[in-house]
Coordinates of C-alpha atoms in Angstrom, one line a residue:
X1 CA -109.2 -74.9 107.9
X2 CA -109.9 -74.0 111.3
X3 CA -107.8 -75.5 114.3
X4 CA -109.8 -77.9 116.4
X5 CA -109.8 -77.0 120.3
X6 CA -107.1 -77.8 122.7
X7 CA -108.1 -79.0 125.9
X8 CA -105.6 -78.2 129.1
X9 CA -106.6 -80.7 131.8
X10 CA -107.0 -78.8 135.3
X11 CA -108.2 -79.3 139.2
X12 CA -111.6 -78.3 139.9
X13 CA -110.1 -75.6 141.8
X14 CA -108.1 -74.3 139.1
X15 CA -110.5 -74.8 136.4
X16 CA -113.2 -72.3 138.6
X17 CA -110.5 -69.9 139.0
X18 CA -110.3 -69.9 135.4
X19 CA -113.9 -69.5 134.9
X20 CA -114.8 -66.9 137.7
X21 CA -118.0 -65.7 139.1
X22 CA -120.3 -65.4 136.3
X23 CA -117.9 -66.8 134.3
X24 CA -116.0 -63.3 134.6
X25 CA -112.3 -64.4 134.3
X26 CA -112.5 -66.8 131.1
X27 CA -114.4 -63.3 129.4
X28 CA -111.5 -61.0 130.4
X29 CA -109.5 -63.8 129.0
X30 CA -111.3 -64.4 125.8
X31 CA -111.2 -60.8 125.0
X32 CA -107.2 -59.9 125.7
X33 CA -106.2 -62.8 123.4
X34 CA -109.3 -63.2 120.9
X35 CA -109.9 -66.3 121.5
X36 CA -113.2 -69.0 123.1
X37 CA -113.0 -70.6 126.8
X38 CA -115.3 -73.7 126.9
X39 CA -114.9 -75.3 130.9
X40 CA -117.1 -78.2 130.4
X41 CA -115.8 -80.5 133.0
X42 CA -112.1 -81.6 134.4
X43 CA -110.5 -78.6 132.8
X44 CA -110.7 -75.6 129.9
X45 CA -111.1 -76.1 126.1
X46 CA -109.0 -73.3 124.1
X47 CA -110.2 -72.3 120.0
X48 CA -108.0 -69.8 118.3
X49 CA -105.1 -69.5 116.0
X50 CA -102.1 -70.7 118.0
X51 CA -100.3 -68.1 118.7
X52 CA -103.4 -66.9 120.7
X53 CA -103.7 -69.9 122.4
X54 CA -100.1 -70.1 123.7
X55 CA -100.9 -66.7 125.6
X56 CA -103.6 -67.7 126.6
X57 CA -102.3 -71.0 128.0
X58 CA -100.0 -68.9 129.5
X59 CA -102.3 -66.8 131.9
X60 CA -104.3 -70.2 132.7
X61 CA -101.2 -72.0 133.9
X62 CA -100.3 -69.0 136.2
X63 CA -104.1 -69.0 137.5
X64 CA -103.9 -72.9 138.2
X65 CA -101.2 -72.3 139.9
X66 CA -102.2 -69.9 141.9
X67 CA -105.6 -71.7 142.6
X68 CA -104.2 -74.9 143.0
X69 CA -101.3 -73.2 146.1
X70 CA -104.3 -72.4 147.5
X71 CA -105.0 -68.8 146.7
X72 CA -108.4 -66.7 146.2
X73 CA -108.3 -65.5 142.1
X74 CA -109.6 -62.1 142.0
X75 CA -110.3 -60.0 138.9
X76 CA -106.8 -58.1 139.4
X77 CA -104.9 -61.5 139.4
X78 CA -106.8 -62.3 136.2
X79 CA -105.4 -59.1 135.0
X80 CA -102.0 -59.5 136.0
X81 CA -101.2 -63.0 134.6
X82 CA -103.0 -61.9 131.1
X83 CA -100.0 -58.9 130.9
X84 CA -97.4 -61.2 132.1
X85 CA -98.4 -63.6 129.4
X86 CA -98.0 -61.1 126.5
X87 CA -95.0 -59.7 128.0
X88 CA -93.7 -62.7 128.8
X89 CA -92.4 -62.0 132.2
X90 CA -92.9 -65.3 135.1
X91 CA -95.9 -65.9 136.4
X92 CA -97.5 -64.6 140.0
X93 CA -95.7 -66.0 142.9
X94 CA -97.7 -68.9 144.3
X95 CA -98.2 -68.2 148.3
X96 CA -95.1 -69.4 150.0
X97 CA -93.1 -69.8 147.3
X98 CA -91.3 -66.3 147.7
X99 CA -93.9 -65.2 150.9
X100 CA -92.6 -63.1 154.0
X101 CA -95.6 -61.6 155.2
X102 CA -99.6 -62.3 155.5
X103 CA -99.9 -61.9 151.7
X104 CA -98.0 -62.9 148.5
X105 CA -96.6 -60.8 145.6
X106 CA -98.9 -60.7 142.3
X107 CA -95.8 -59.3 139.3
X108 CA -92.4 -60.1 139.2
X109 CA -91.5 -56.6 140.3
X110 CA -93.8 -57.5 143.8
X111 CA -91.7 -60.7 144.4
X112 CA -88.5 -59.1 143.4
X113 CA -89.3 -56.6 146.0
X114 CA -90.1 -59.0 149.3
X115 CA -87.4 -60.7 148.4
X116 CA -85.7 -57.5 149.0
X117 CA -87.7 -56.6 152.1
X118 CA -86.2 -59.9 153.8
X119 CA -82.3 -59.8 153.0
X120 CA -81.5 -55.9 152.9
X121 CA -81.6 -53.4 156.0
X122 CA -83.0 -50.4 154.0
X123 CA -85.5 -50.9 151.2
X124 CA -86.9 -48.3 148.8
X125 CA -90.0 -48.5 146.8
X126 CA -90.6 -46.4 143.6
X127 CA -93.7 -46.3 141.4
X128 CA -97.0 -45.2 141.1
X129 CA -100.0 -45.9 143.1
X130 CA -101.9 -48.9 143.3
X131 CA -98.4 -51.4 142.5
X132 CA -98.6 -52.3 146.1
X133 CA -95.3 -50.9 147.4
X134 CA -96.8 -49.8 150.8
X135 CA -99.2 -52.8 151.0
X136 CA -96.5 -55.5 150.5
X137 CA -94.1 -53.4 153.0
X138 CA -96.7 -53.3 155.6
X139 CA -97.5 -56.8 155.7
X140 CA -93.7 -57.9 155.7
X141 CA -93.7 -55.3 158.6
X142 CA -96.7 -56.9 159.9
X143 CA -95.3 -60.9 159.6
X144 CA -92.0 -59.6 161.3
X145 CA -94.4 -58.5 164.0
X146 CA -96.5 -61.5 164.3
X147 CA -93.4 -64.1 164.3
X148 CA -92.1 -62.1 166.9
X149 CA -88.6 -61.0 165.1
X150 CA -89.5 -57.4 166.2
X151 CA -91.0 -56.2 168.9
X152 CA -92.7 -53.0 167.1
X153 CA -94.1 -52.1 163.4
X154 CA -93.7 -48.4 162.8
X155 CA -95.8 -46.3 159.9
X156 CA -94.2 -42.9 159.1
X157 CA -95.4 -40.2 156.5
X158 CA -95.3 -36.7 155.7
X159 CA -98.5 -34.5 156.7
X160 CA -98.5 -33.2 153.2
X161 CA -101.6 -32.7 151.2
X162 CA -101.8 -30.0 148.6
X163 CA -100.0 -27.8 151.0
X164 CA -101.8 -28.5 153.6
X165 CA -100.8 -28.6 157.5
X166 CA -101.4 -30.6 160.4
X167 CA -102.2 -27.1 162.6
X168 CA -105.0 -26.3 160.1
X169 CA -107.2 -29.4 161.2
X170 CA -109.7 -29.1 164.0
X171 CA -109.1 -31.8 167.1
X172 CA -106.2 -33.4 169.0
X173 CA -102.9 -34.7 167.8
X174 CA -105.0 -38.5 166.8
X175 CA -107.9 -36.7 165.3
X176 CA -105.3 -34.2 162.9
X177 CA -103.0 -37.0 162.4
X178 CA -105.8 -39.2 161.3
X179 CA -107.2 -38.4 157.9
X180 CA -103.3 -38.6 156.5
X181 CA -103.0 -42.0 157.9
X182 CA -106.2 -43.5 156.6
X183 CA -104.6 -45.4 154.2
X184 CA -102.3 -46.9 156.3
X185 CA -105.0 -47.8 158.8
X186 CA -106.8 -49.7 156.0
X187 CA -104.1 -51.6 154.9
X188 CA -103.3 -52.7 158.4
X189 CA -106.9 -53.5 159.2
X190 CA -106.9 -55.7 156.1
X191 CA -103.8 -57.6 157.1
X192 CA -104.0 -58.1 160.4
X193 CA -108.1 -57.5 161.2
X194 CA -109.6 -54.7 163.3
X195 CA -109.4 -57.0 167.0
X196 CA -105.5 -57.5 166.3
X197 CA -104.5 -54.3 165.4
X198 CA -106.6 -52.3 168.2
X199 CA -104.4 -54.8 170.9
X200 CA -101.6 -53.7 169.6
X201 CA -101.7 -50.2 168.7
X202 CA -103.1 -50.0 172.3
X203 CA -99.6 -52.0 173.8
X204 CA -97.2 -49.6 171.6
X205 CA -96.5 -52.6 169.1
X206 CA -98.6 -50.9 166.0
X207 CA -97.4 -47.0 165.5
X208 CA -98.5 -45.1 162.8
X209 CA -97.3 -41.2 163.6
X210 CA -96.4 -38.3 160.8
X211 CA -92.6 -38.1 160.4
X212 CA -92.6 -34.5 162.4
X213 CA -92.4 -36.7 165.5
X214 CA -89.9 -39.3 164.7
X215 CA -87.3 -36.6 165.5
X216 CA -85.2 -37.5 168.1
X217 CA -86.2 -41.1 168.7
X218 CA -83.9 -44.1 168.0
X219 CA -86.3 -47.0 166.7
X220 CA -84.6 -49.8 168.0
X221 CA -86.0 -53.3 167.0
X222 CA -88.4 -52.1 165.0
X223 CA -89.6 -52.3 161.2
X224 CA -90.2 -48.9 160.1
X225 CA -91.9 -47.9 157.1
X226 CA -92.1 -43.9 155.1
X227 CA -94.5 -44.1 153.2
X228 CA -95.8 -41.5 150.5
X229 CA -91.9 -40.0 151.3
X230 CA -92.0 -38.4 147.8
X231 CA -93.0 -35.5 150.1
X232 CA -90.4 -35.5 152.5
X233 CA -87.4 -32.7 152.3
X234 CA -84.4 -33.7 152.2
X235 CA -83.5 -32.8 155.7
X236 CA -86.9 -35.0 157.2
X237 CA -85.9 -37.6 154.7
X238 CA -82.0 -37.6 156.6
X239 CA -83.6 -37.5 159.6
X240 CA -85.9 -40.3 159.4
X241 CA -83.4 -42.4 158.0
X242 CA -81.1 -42.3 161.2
X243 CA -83.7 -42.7 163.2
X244 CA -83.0 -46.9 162.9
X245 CA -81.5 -48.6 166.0
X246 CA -80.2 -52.0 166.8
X247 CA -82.3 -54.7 165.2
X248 CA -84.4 -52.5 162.9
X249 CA -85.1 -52.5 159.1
X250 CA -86.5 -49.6 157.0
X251 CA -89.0 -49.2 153.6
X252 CA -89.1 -46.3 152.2
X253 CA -92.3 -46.4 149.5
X254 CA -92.9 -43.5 147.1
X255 CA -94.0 -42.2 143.8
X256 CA -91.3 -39.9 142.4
X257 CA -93.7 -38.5 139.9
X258 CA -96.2 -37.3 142.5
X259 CA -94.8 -34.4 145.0
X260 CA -97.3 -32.1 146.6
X261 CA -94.3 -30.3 148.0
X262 CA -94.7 -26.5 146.8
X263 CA -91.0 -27.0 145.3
X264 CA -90.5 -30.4 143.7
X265 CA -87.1 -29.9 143.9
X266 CA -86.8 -30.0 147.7
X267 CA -88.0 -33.6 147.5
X268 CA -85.6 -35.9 149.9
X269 CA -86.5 -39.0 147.9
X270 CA -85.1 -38.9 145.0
X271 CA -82.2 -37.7 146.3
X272 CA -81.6 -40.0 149.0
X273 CA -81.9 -42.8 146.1
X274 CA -79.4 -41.2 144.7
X275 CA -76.6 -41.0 146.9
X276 CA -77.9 -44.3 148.5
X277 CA -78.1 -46.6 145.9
X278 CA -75.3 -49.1 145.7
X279 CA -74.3 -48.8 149.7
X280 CA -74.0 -52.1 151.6
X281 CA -77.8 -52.6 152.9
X282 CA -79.4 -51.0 150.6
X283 CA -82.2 -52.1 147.6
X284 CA -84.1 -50.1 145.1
X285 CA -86.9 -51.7 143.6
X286 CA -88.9 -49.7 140.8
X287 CA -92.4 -50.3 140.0
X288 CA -93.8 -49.9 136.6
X289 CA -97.3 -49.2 135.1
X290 CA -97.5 -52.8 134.3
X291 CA -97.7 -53.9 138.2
X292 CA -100.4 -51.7 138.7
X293 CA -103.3 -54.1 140.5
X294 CA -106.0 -52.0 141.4
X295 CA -108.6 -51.1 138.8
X296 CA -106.9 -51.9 135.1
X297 CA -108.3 -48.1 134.8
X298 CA -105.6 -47.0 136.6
X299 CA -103.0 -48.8 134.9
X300 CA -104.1 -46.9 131.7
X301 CA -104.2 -43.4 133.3
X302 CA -100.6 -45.0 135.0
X303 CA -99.6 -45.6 131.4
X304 CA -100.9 -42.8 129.3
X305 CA -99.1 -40.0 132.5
X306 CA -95.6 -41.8 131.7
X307 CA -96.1 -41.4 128.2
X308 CA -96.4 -38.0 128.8
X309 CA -93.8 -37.3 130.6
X310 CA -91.4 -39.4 127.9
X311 CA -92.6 -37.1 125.2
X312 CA -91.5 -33.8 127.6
X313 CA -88.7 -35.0 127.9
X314 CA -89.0 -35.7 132.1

C-alpha cells in the first residue's frame, strides 16, 4: 500500500526556492531521489518510499534555509544540497552564519575554508576547478578591503599557458598581462561591480600583476592571493611567499592535478604544501569533486579524471 504524502510546512520564500523558475529546482529534485514535489500552497508535499523522502527532506531544509537567510537559490545550490543530502555531509552555510567576505560558502569544504581564510596567516587551496577556491579567496580579500582591515588586495599568478610566455603577446605590459588575468578580473567585477573596482585599481588598492613582478617587493598590509600556483616553480613559489610584510595574509589556490609546466615535477605547490603544512599559520584546505558548483557537467568530468588517476595508480 502506497504511503500517503508528507507535507513540510515552509515560508513563501522557501517554498519558491524549492520550486524554482519553471518549476526547475523541485524537477532536479524529483529526479535525484525518485520521488513527486507537489507545492500547492504554504509549503511542499513529498510521495515516495521513505527513505527517499528523508533525502529529500534533507535538500529542502538546506534550501529553506538558505532562502529563508535571505539568499538567491540558483540551480548550483539546488545541486549542492541534493549531494550533501545523500552524503550526508551539513547543509550550505546560510549567509552570515560562517561569512567573511561579499559572498557565502555553498559545501562544507567552502565554509571550512573561510573559516580558514579569517584565523590563519597563509591559506592554501587545493582542488579542481569550478570548487570556488579562488572565488571565495577573492572575496574574503575583497571584504578585508572594503571594511578597511587592509589597505590593498593583491592577485598574483603565473603567466603560464601551454608553455606560453608573456614576451610572445603583442601590446604593453596591461595588454600581455591581460588575457592571463581575465579570470581574475571577472571574479572581482562580480564581487565588487565594474564602478568599484575601476576606483580602486586606479588608487593602487586593487592589483592584479603576474608573479614575475612580485620579486623584490614587500607587501605589507595587504591580502595577497596566487592563484592557478600549480604553475609556479619552486623558486617563484619561495619567492612569492616572502614577499608578505607586516599586516598581510596570503591564499595560495591551485589544482595539483593540472600543471602546464613542461616538467610537472618542477611544480612549487605541491611542494611548498609539503614542507609547510603543520607550521604555525598555516591551513590546507582540499577540495573534492563533490564541491564542484559550476555546471554538474563538470563535476562528472571532475569525477570520472580522479577515477582515473586512482586506477594509475597517481
Amino acid at each position: 500500500m502506497s504511503r500517503p504524502p508528507e507535507f513540510i510546512t515552509l515560508s513563501d520564500a522557501a517554498a519558491r526556492a524549492v520550486a524554482g523558475p519553471g518549476s526547475r529546482h523541485a524537477a532536479l529534485i524529483e529526479d535525484a531521489f525518485k520521488v513527486l514535489l507537489e507545492t500547492p500552497g504554504g509549503g511542499v508535499s513529498i510521495s515516495g518510499d521513505s527513505r527517499a523522502r528523508s533525502l529529500a527532506k534533507r535538500a529542502i531544509a538546506a534550501l529553506a534555509a538558505q532562502a529563508d537567510a535571505g539568499a538567491e537559490v540558483a540551480e548550483a545550490d539546488v545541486r549542492v544540497a541534493v549531494g550533501q543530502a545523500r552524503s550526508g555531509e551539513p547543509g550550505p552555510v546560510a549567509p552570515g552564519a560562517a561569512r567573511r567576505g561579499p559572498v557565502s560558502p555553498k559545501t562544507a569544504t567552502q565554509a571550512q575554508y573561510m573559516d580558514m581564510l579569517g584565523r590563519h596567516e597563509l591559506v592554501f587551496g587545493l582542488g579542481p576547478a569550478g570548487t570556488g577556491k579562488t572565488f571565495l579567496a577573492v572575496a574574503h580579500g575583497a571584504g578585508m578591503l572594503m571594511r578597511g582591515e587592509i589597505d590593498r588586495l593583491i592577485v598574483t599568478r603565473p603567466a603560464v599557458e601551454a608553455g606560453e610566455k608573456l614576451g610572445f603577446l603583442p601590446g604593453d605590459l596591461t595588454e600581455k598581462v591581460d588575457p592571463y588575468m581575465a579570470p581574475v578580473w571577472e571574479a572581482l567585477t562580480q564581487i565588487v561591480g565594474t564602478e568599484q573596482l575601476r576606483r580602486r585599481r586606479d588608487k593602487g588598492e586593487i592589483e592584479v600583476a603576474p608573479i614575475a613582478f612580485m620579486r623584490g617587493r614587500t607587501l605589507s598590509h595587504a591580502f595577497i592571493i596566487v592563484d592557478e600556483a600549480q604553475n609556479t616553480s619552486r623558486l617563484q613559489m619561495k619567492m612569492v611567499l616572502t614577499r608578505m610584510g607586516e599586516g598581510s595574509r596570503m591564499a595560495v589556490t591551485g589544482d595539483p592535478s593540472q600543471i602546464d609546466l613542461l616538467n610537472a615535477a618542477d611544480s612549487g605547490l605541491a611542494h611548498a604544501v609539503a614542507i609547510l603544512e603543520g607550521v604555525e599559520g598555516v591551513a590546507v584546505t582540499r577540495f573534492s569533486a563533490a564541491d564542484v558548483v559550476r555546471h554538474p557537467m563538470v563535476q562528472r568530468i571532475v569525477k570520472a579524471y580522479d577515477e582515473d588517476a586512482a586506477k594509475r595508480g597517481r
